[in-house]
Amino acid sequence: MRLAYVTNNALRTPDAVAGHLTELGIPTGADDVITSAQAVARLISEQVPAGSRVLVIGGEGLRVALRERGLEPVDSADDEPVAVAQGYGGPDLVWSRFAEACYAIARGVPWFASNTDLTIPSARGIAPGNGAAVEVVRIATGAEPQVAGKPLPPMHKETILRTGAERPLVVGTGWTRTSRERSTARWIRCSSSPA
């Protein structure tokens, strides 16, 4: 049986997540970690040509995952991106990043989100997550992103492809009240059809 640690946090790279788990006493390698950044990068790469520019609204984990799929991360809507990728960018994500996403989406560029978790735990308590940031862009543009993270099929697909699982067993933790209410029906549907 192959064990994998699957996270909706797109900010950290698999190396960083593995390092943190190892510090906590759970020996983990980067190949044991699957992130929503990897899932959204694959989703984008299946819809745009290799080498395409992708506007990144997020952190290093998303940039690394896009490069891994042969895509070029860019920072401005003026860089002629063919897609917008939004993932958790940490507590210091600046407001102008949302504006860049809105400019590109208004031009008809497709929008992708790593996940729509409204909150994320922090050392000081519950903080706004990527889903809250997605709502900012949704309200400003009226657009709907394609979402990759748990509990949706792209994350299941990414996990199966990276682990080689033939009969995956998925055990989830970290549900918040709002994510559970919004996602339970989708989770049941997705877990019965992983591809």
PDB file of C-alpha atoms in Angstrom:
ATOM      1  CA  MET A   1       0.000   0.000   0.000  1.00  0.00           C
ATOM      2  CA  ARG A   2       1.296   3.451  -0.915  1.00  0.00           C
ATOM      3  CA  LEU A   3       0.655   6.302   1.509  1.00  0.00           C
ATOM      4  CA  ALA A   4       0.407   9.885   0.257  1.00  0.00           C
ATOM      5  CA  TYR A   5      -0.148  13.166   2.059  1.00  0.00           C
ATOM      6  CA  VAL A   6      -2.608  15.236   0.026  1.00  0.00           C
ATOM      7  CA  THR A   7      -3.059  18.931   0.793  1.00  0.00           C
ATOM      8  CA  ASN A   8      -5.166  21.753  -0.586  1.00  0.00           C
ATOM      9  CA  ASN A   9      -2.509  24.265   0.464  1.00  0.00           C
ATOM     10  CA  ALA A  10      -0.921  25.439  -2.783  1.00  0.00           C
ATOM     11  CA  LEU A  11       1.548  27.811  -1.127  1.00  0.00           C
ATOM     12  CA  ARG A  12       4.203  25.304  -0.098  1.00  0.00           C
ATOM     13  CA  THR A  13       6.110  22.989  -2.407  1.00  0.00           C
ATOM     14  CA  PRO A  14       6.042  19.213  -1.828  1.00  0.00           C
ATOM     15  CA  ASP A  15       9.616  19.518  -0.509  1.00  0.00           C
ATOM     16  CA  ALA A  16       8.517  22.074   2.090  1.00  0.00           C
ATOM     17  CA  VAL A  17       5.494  20.015   3.165  1.00  0.00           C
ATOM     18  CA  ALA A  18       7.630  16.867   3.418  1.00  0.00           C
ATOM     19  CA  GLY A  19      10.214  18.744   5.479  1.00  0.00           C
ATOM     20  CA  HIS A  20       7.548  19.960   7.875  1.00  0.00           C
ATOM     21  CA  LEU A  21       6.040  16.483   8.289  1.00  0.00           C
ATOM     22  CA  THR A  22       9.510  15.056   8.908  1.00  0.00           C
ATOM     23  CA  GLU A  23      10.130  17.734  11.592  1.00  0.00           C
ATOM     24  CA  LEU A  24       6.885  16.592  13.230  1.00  0.00           C
ATOM     25  CA  GLY A  25       8.255  13.030  13.415  1.00  0.00           C
ATOM     26  CA  ILE A  26       6.616  11.639  10.263  1.00  0.00           C
ATOM     27  CA  PRO A  27       9.472  10.763   7.869  1.00  0.00           C
ATOM     28  CA  THR A  28       8.226  11.962   4.486  1.00  0.00           C
ATOM     29  CA  GLY A  29       9.750  12.517   1.055  1.00  0.00           C
ATOM     30  CA  ALA A  30       8.576  15.056  -1.520  1.00  0.00           C
ATOM     31  CA  ASP A  31       7.225  12.193  -3.670  1.00  0.00           C
ATOM     32  CA  ASP A  32       4.858  11.326  -0.806  1.00  0.00           C
ATOM     33  CA  VAL A  33       3.159  14.745  -1.003  1.00  0.00           C
ATOM     34  CA  ILE A  34       0.495  15.794  -3.508  1.00  0.00           C
ATOM     35  CA  THR A  35      -0.690  19.404  -3.505  1.00  0.00           C
ATOM     36  CA  SER A  36      -3.633  21.219  -5.037  1.00  0.00           C
ATOM     37  CA  ALA A  37      -1.028  23.294  -6.902  1.00  0.00           C
ATOM     38  CA  GLN A  38       0.054  20.122  -8.725  1.00  0.00           C
ATOM     39  CA  ALA A  39      -3.560  19.212  -9.463  1.00  0.00           C
ATOM     40  CA  VAL A  40      -4.433  22.637 -10.864  1.00  0.00           C
ATOM     41  CA  ALA A  41      -1.203  22.757 -12.904  1.00  0.00           C
ATOM     42  CA  ARG A  42      -2.109  19.434 -14.521  1.00  0.00           C
ATOM     43  CA  LEU A  43      -5.673  20.643 -15.170  1.00  0.00           C
ATOM     44  CA  ILE A  44      -4.316  23.742 -16.910  1.00  0.00           C
ATOM     45  CA  SER A  45      -1.688  21.789 -18.872  1.00  0.00           C
ATOM     46  CA  GLU A  46      -4.417  19.544 -20.277  1.00  0.00           C
ATOM     47  CA  GLN A  47      -6.133  22.601 -21.780  1.00  0.00           C
ATOM     48  CA  VAL A  48      -3.316  24.837 -23.023  1.00  0.00           C
ATOM     49  CA  PRO A  49      -0.191  24.212 -25.148  1.00  0.00           C
ATOM     50  CA  ALA A  50       3.138  23.381 -23.510  1.00  0.00           C
ATOM     51  CA  GLY A  51       5.210  26.486 -22.810  1.00  0.00           C
ATOM     52  CA  SER A  52       2.124  28.683 -22.368  1.00  0.00           C
ATOM     53  CA  ARG A  53       2.240  31.649 -20.034  1.00  0.00           C
ATOM     54  CA  VAL A  54       0.053  31.399 -16.939  1.00  0.00           C
ATOM     55  CA  LEU A  55      -0.725  34.365 -14.696  1.00  0.00           C
ATOM     56  CA  VAL A  56      -0.008  33.290 -11.107  1.00  0.00           C
ATOM     57  CA  ILE A  57      -2.007  34.618  -8.191  1.00  0.00           C
ATOM     58  CA  GLY A  58      -0.404  32.642  -5.398  1.00  0.00           C
ATOM     59  CA  GLY A  59       2.890  31.452  -3.996  1.00  0.00           C
ATOM     60  CA  GLU A  60       5.961  29.391  -4.762  1.00  0.00           C
ATOM     61  CA  GLY A  61       4.195  26.029  -4.633  1.00  0.00           C
ATOM     62  CA  LEU A  62       1.981  27.067  -7.541  1.00  0.00           C
ATOM     63  CA  ARG A  63       4.909  28.434  -9.573  1.00  0.00           C
ATOM     64  CA  VAL A  64       6.917  25.232  -9.088  1.00  0.00           C
ATOM     65  CA  ALA A  65       3.946  23.053 -10.059  1.00  0.00           C
ATOM     66  CA  LEU A  66       3.295  25.057 -13.237  1.00  0.00           C
ATOM     67  CA  ARG A  67       6.952  24.807 -14.277  1.00  0.00           C
ATOM     68  CA  GLU A  68       6.841  21.058 -13.602  1.00  0.00           C
ATOM     69  CA  ARG A  69       4.005  20.801 -16.175  1.00  0.00           C
ATOM     70  CA  GLY A  70       5.989  22.824 -18.751  1.00  0.00           C
ATOM     71  CA  LEU A  71       4.135  26.113 -18.249  1.00  0.00           C
ATOM     72  CA  GLU A  72       5.646  29.571 -17.727  1.00  0.00           C
ATOM     73  CA  PRO A  73       4.448  31.522 -14.666  1.00  0.00           C
ATOM     74  CA  VAL A  74       3.995  35.270 -15.238  1.00  0.00           C
ATOM     75  CA  ASP A  75       2.954  38.123 -12.952  1.00  0.00           C
ATOM     76  CA  SER A  76       0.981  40.525 -15.141  1.00  0.00           C
ATOM     77  CA  ALA A  77      -2.134  40.370 -17.294  1.00  0.00           C
ATOM     78  CA  ASP A  78      -0.027  42.346 -19.793  1.00  0.00           C
ATOM     79  CA  ASP A  79       2.325  39.337 -20.193  1.00  0.00           C
ATOM     80  CA  GLU A  80      -0.304  37.729 -22.473  1.00  0.00           C
ATOM     81  CA  PRO A  81      -1.172  34.737 -20.288  1.00  0.00           C
ATOM     82  CA  VAL A  82      -3.446  32.030 -21.689  1.00  0.00           C
ATOM     83  CA  ALA A  83      -4.730  31.092 -18.210  1.00  0.00           C
ATOM     84  CA  VAL A  84      -4.988  32.462 -14.683  1.00  0.00           C
ATOM     85  CA  ALA A  85      -3.972  30.142 -11.821  1.00  0.00           C
ATOM     86  CA  GLN A  86      -5.074  31.164  -8.330  1.00  0.00           C
ATOM     87  CA  GLY A  87      -3.810  29.421  -5.218  1.00  0.00           C
ATOM     88  CA  TYR A  88      -3.268  30.359  -1.597  1.00  0.00           C
ATOM     89  CA  GLY A  89      -0.588  33.051  -1.567  1.00  0.00           C
ATOM     90  CA  GLY A  90      -0.040  33.386   2.154  1.00  0.00           C
ATOM     91  CA  PRO A  91      -1.153  36.106   4.554  1.00  0.00           C
ATOM     92  CA  ASP A  92       0.820  38.807   2.753  1.00  0.00           C
ATOM     93  CA  LEU A  93      -0.740  38.447  -0.718  1.00  0.00           C
ATOM     94  CA  VAL A  94      -1.177  42.005  -1.986  1.00  0.00           C
ATOM     95  CA  TRP A  95      -4.449  43.369  -3.339  1.00  0.00           C
ATOM     96  CA  SER A  96      -2.908  44.228  -6.740  1.00  0.00           C
ATOM     97  CA  ARG A  97      -2.584  40.473  -7.468  1.00  0.00           C
ATOM     98  CA  PHE A  98      -6.392  40.192  -7.484  1.00  0.00           C
ATOM     99  CA  ALA A  99      -6.571  43.119  -9.892  1.00  0.00           C
ATOM    100  CA  GLU A 100      -4.184  41.357 -12.310  1.00  0.00           C
ATOM    101  CA  ALA A 101      -6.419  38.280 -12.258  1.00  0.00           C
ATOM    102  CA  CYS A 102      -9.487  40.423 -12.937  1.00  0.00           C
ATOM    103  CA  TYR A 103      -7.826  42.206 -15.863  1.00  0.00           C
ATOM    104  CA  ALA A 104      -6.913  38.901 -17.513  1.00  0.00           C
ATOM    105  CA  ILE A 105     -10.281  37.248 -16.859  1.00  0.00           C
ATOM    106  CA  ALA A 106     -12.072  40.310 -18.289  1.00  0.00           C
ATOM    107  CA  ARG A 107     -10.090  39.715 -21.500  1.00  0.00           C
ATOM    108  CA  GLY A 108     -11.504  36.197 -21.708  1.00  0.00           C
ATOM    109  CA  VAL A 109      -8.560  34.292 -20.192  1.00  0.00           C
ATOM    110  CA  PRO A 110      -9.763  31.088 -18.465  1.00  0.00           C
ATOM    111  CA  TRP A 111      -9.464  31.056 -14.677  1.00  0.00           C
ATOM    112  CA  PHE A 112      -8.373  28.102 -12.533  1.00  0.00           C
ATOM    113  CA  ALA A 113      -8.299  27.801  -8.729  1.00  0.00           C
ATOM    114  CA  SER A 114      -6.275  25.335  -6.698  1.00  0.00           C
ATOM    115  CA  ASN A 115      -9.130  25.027  -4.174  1.00  0.00           C
ATOM    116  CA  THR A 116     -12.008  26.931  -2.665  1.00  0.00           C
ATOM    117  CA  ASP A 117     -11.388  26.360   1.048  1.00  0.00           C
ATOM    118  CA  LEU A 118     -12.784  29.505   2.651  1.00  0.00           C
ATOM    119  CA  THR A 119     -10.498  29.273   5.678  1.00  0.00           C
ATOM    120  CA  ILE A 120      -7.056  28.078   6.659  1.00  0.00           C
ATOM    121  CA  PRO A 121      -5.759  27.387  10.181  1.00  0.00           C
ATOM    122  CA  SER A 122      -2.946  29.570  11.467  1.00  0.00           C
ATOM    123  CA  ALA A 123      -1.013  29.791  14.717  1.00  0.00           C
ATOM    124  CA  ARG A 124      -3.321  32.641  15.793  1.00  0.00           C
ATOM    125  CA  GLY A 125      -6.592  30.993  14.731  1.00  0.00           C
ATOM    126  CA  ILE A 126      -8.686  30.598  11.607  1.00  0.00           C
ATOM    127  CA  ALA A 127      -7.714  32.926   8.741  1.00  0.00           C
ATOM    128  CA  PRO A 128      -9.124  33.526   5.244  1.00  0.00           C
ATOM    129  CA  GLY A 129      -8.140  30.772   2.825  1.00  0.00           C
ATOM    130  CA  ASN A 130      -7.879  30.605  -0.945  1.00  0.00           C
ATOM    131  CA  GLY A 131     -11.654  30.283  -1.267  1.00  0.00           C
ATOM    132  CA  ALA A 132     -12.076  33.729   0.286  1.00  0.00           C
ATOM    133  CA  ALA A 133      -9.585  35.113  -2.253  1.00  0.00           C
ATOM    134  CA  VAL A 134     -11.413  33.293  -5.070  1.00  0.00           C
ATOM    135  CA  GLU A 135     -14.627  35.010  -3.936  1.00  0.00           C
ATOM    136  CA  VAL A 136     -12.944  38.424  -4.340  1.00  0.00           C
ATOM    137  CA  VAL A 137     -12.146  37.663  -7.975  1.00  0.00           C
ATOM    138  CA  ARG A 138     -15.536  36.013  -8.586  1.00  0.00           C
ATOM    139  CA  ILE A 139     -17.406  39.056  -7.253  1.00  0.00           C
ATOM    140  CA  ALA A 140     -15.294  41.466  -9.315  1.00  0.00           C
ATOM    141  CA  THR A 141     -15.561  39.502 -12.577  1.00  0.00           C
ATOM    142  CA  GLY A 142     -18.742  37.434 -12.375  1.00  0.00           C
ATOM    143  CA  ALA A 143     -16.645  34.523 -13.670  1.00  0.00           C
ATOM    144  CA  GLU A 144     -16.432  30.972 -12.321  1.00  0.00           C
ATOM    145  CA  PRO A 145     -13.076  29.187 -11.999  1.00  0.00           C
ATOM    146  CA  GLN A 146     -12.323  25.578 -12.784  1.00  0.00           C
ATOM    147  CA  VAL A 147     -11.358  24.156  -9.379  1.00  0.00           C
ATOM    148  CA  ALA A 148      -8.831  21.351  -8.863  1.00  0.00           C
ATOM    149  CA  GLY A 149      -8.474  20.715  -5.118  1.00  0.00           C
ATOM    150  CA  LYS A 150     -10.099  18.343  -2.677  1.00  0.00           C
ATOM    151  CA  PRO A 151     -12.710  16.978  -2.834  1.00  0.00           C
ATOM    152  CA  LEU A 152     -12.989  17.373  -6.621  1.00  0.00           C
ATOM    153  CA  PRO A 153     -11.960  14.877  -9.342  1.00  0.00           C
ATOM    154  CA  PRO A 154      -8.757  16.681 -10.499  1.00  0.00           C
ATOM    155  CA  MET A 155      -7.194  16.162  -7.044  1.00  0.00           C
ATOM    156  CA  HIS A 156      -8.211  12.499  -7.008  1.00  0.00           C
ATOM    157  CA  LYS A 157      -6.770  12.086 -10.509  1.00  0.00           C
ATOM    158  CA  GLU A 158      -3.491  13.781  -9.527  1.00  0.00           C
ATOM    159  CA  THR A 159      -3.147  11.545  -6.470  1.00  0.00           C
ATOM    160  CA  ILE A 160      -3.859   8.371  -8.444  1.00  0.00           C
ATOM    161  CA  LEU A 161      -1.396   9.318 -11.203  1.00  0.00           C
ATOM    162  CA  ARG A 162       1.377  10.222  -8.762  1.00  0.00           C
ATOM    163  CA  THR A 163       0.931   7.159  -6.537  1.00  0.00           C
ATOM    164  CA  GLY A 164       0.013   4.610  -9.199  1.00  0.00           C
ATOM    165  CA  ALA A 165      -2.994   3.583  -7.092  1.00  0.00           C
ATOM    166  CA  GLU A 166      -5.313   1.024  -8.621  1.00  0.00           C
ATOM    167  CA  ARG A 167      -7.830   0.873  -5.761  1.00  0.00           C
ATOM    168  CA  PRO A 168      -7.338   4.086  -3.751  1.00  0.00           C
ATOM    169  CA  LEU A 169      -8.623   4.522  -0.235  1.00  0.00           C
ATOM    170  CA  VAL A 170      -9.077   8.164   0.686  1.00  0.00           C
ATOM    171  CA  VAL A 171      -9.166   9.341   4.293  1.00  0.00           C
ATOM    172  CA  GLY A 172      -9.645  13.072   4.774  1.00  0.00           C
ATOM    173  CA  THR A 173      -9.083  15.459   7.640  1.00  0.00           C
ATOM    174  CA  GLY A 174      -9.149  19.179   8.112  1.00  0.00           C
ATOM    175  CA  TRP A 175     -12.775  19.819   7.153  1.00  0.00           C
ATOM    176  CA  THR A 176     -14.248  23.114   8.194  1.00  0.00           C
ATOM    177  CA  ARG A 177     -17.984  23.500   8.709  1.00  0.00           C
ATOM    178  CA  THR A 178     -18.432  25.499   5.491  1.00  0.00           C
ATOM    179  CA  SER A 179     -16.252  23.238   3.339  1.00  0.00           C
ATOM    180  CA  ARG A 180     -18.047  20.144   4.612  1.00  0.00           C
ATOM    181  CA  GLU A 181     -21.491  21.590   3.855  1.00  0.00           C
ATOM    182  CA  ARG A 182     -20.462  22.682   0.356  1.00  0.00           C
ATOM    183  CA  SER A 183     -18.501  19.580  -0.522  1.00  0.00           C
ATOM    184  CA  THR A 184     -20.026  16.461   1.021  1.00  0.00           C
ATOM    185  CA  ALA A 185     -22.185  15.616  -1.992  1.00  0.00           C
ATOM    186  CA  ARG A 186     -19.288  16.193  -4.387  1.00  0.00           C
ATOM    187  CA  TRP A 187     -16.941  14.107  -2.193  1.00  0.00           C
ATOM    188  CA  ILE A 188     -19.272  11.108  -2.313  1.00  0.00           C
ATOM    189  CA  ARG A 189     -19.685  11.422  -6.071  1.00  0.00           C
ATOM    190  CA  CYS A 190     -15.942  11.893  -6.693  1.00  0.00           C
ATOM    191  CA  SER A 191     -14.742   9.103  -4.432  1.00  0.00           C
ATOM    192  CA  SER A 192     -16.731   6.540  -6.363  1.00  0.00           C
ATOM    193  CA  SER A 193     -15.180   7.647  -9.691  1.00  0.00           C
ATOM    194  CA  PRO A 194     -11.561   8.779  -9.140  1.00  0.00           C
ATOM    195  CA  ALA A 195     -10.610   9.498 -12.753  1.00  0.00           C
TER     196      ALA A 195
END
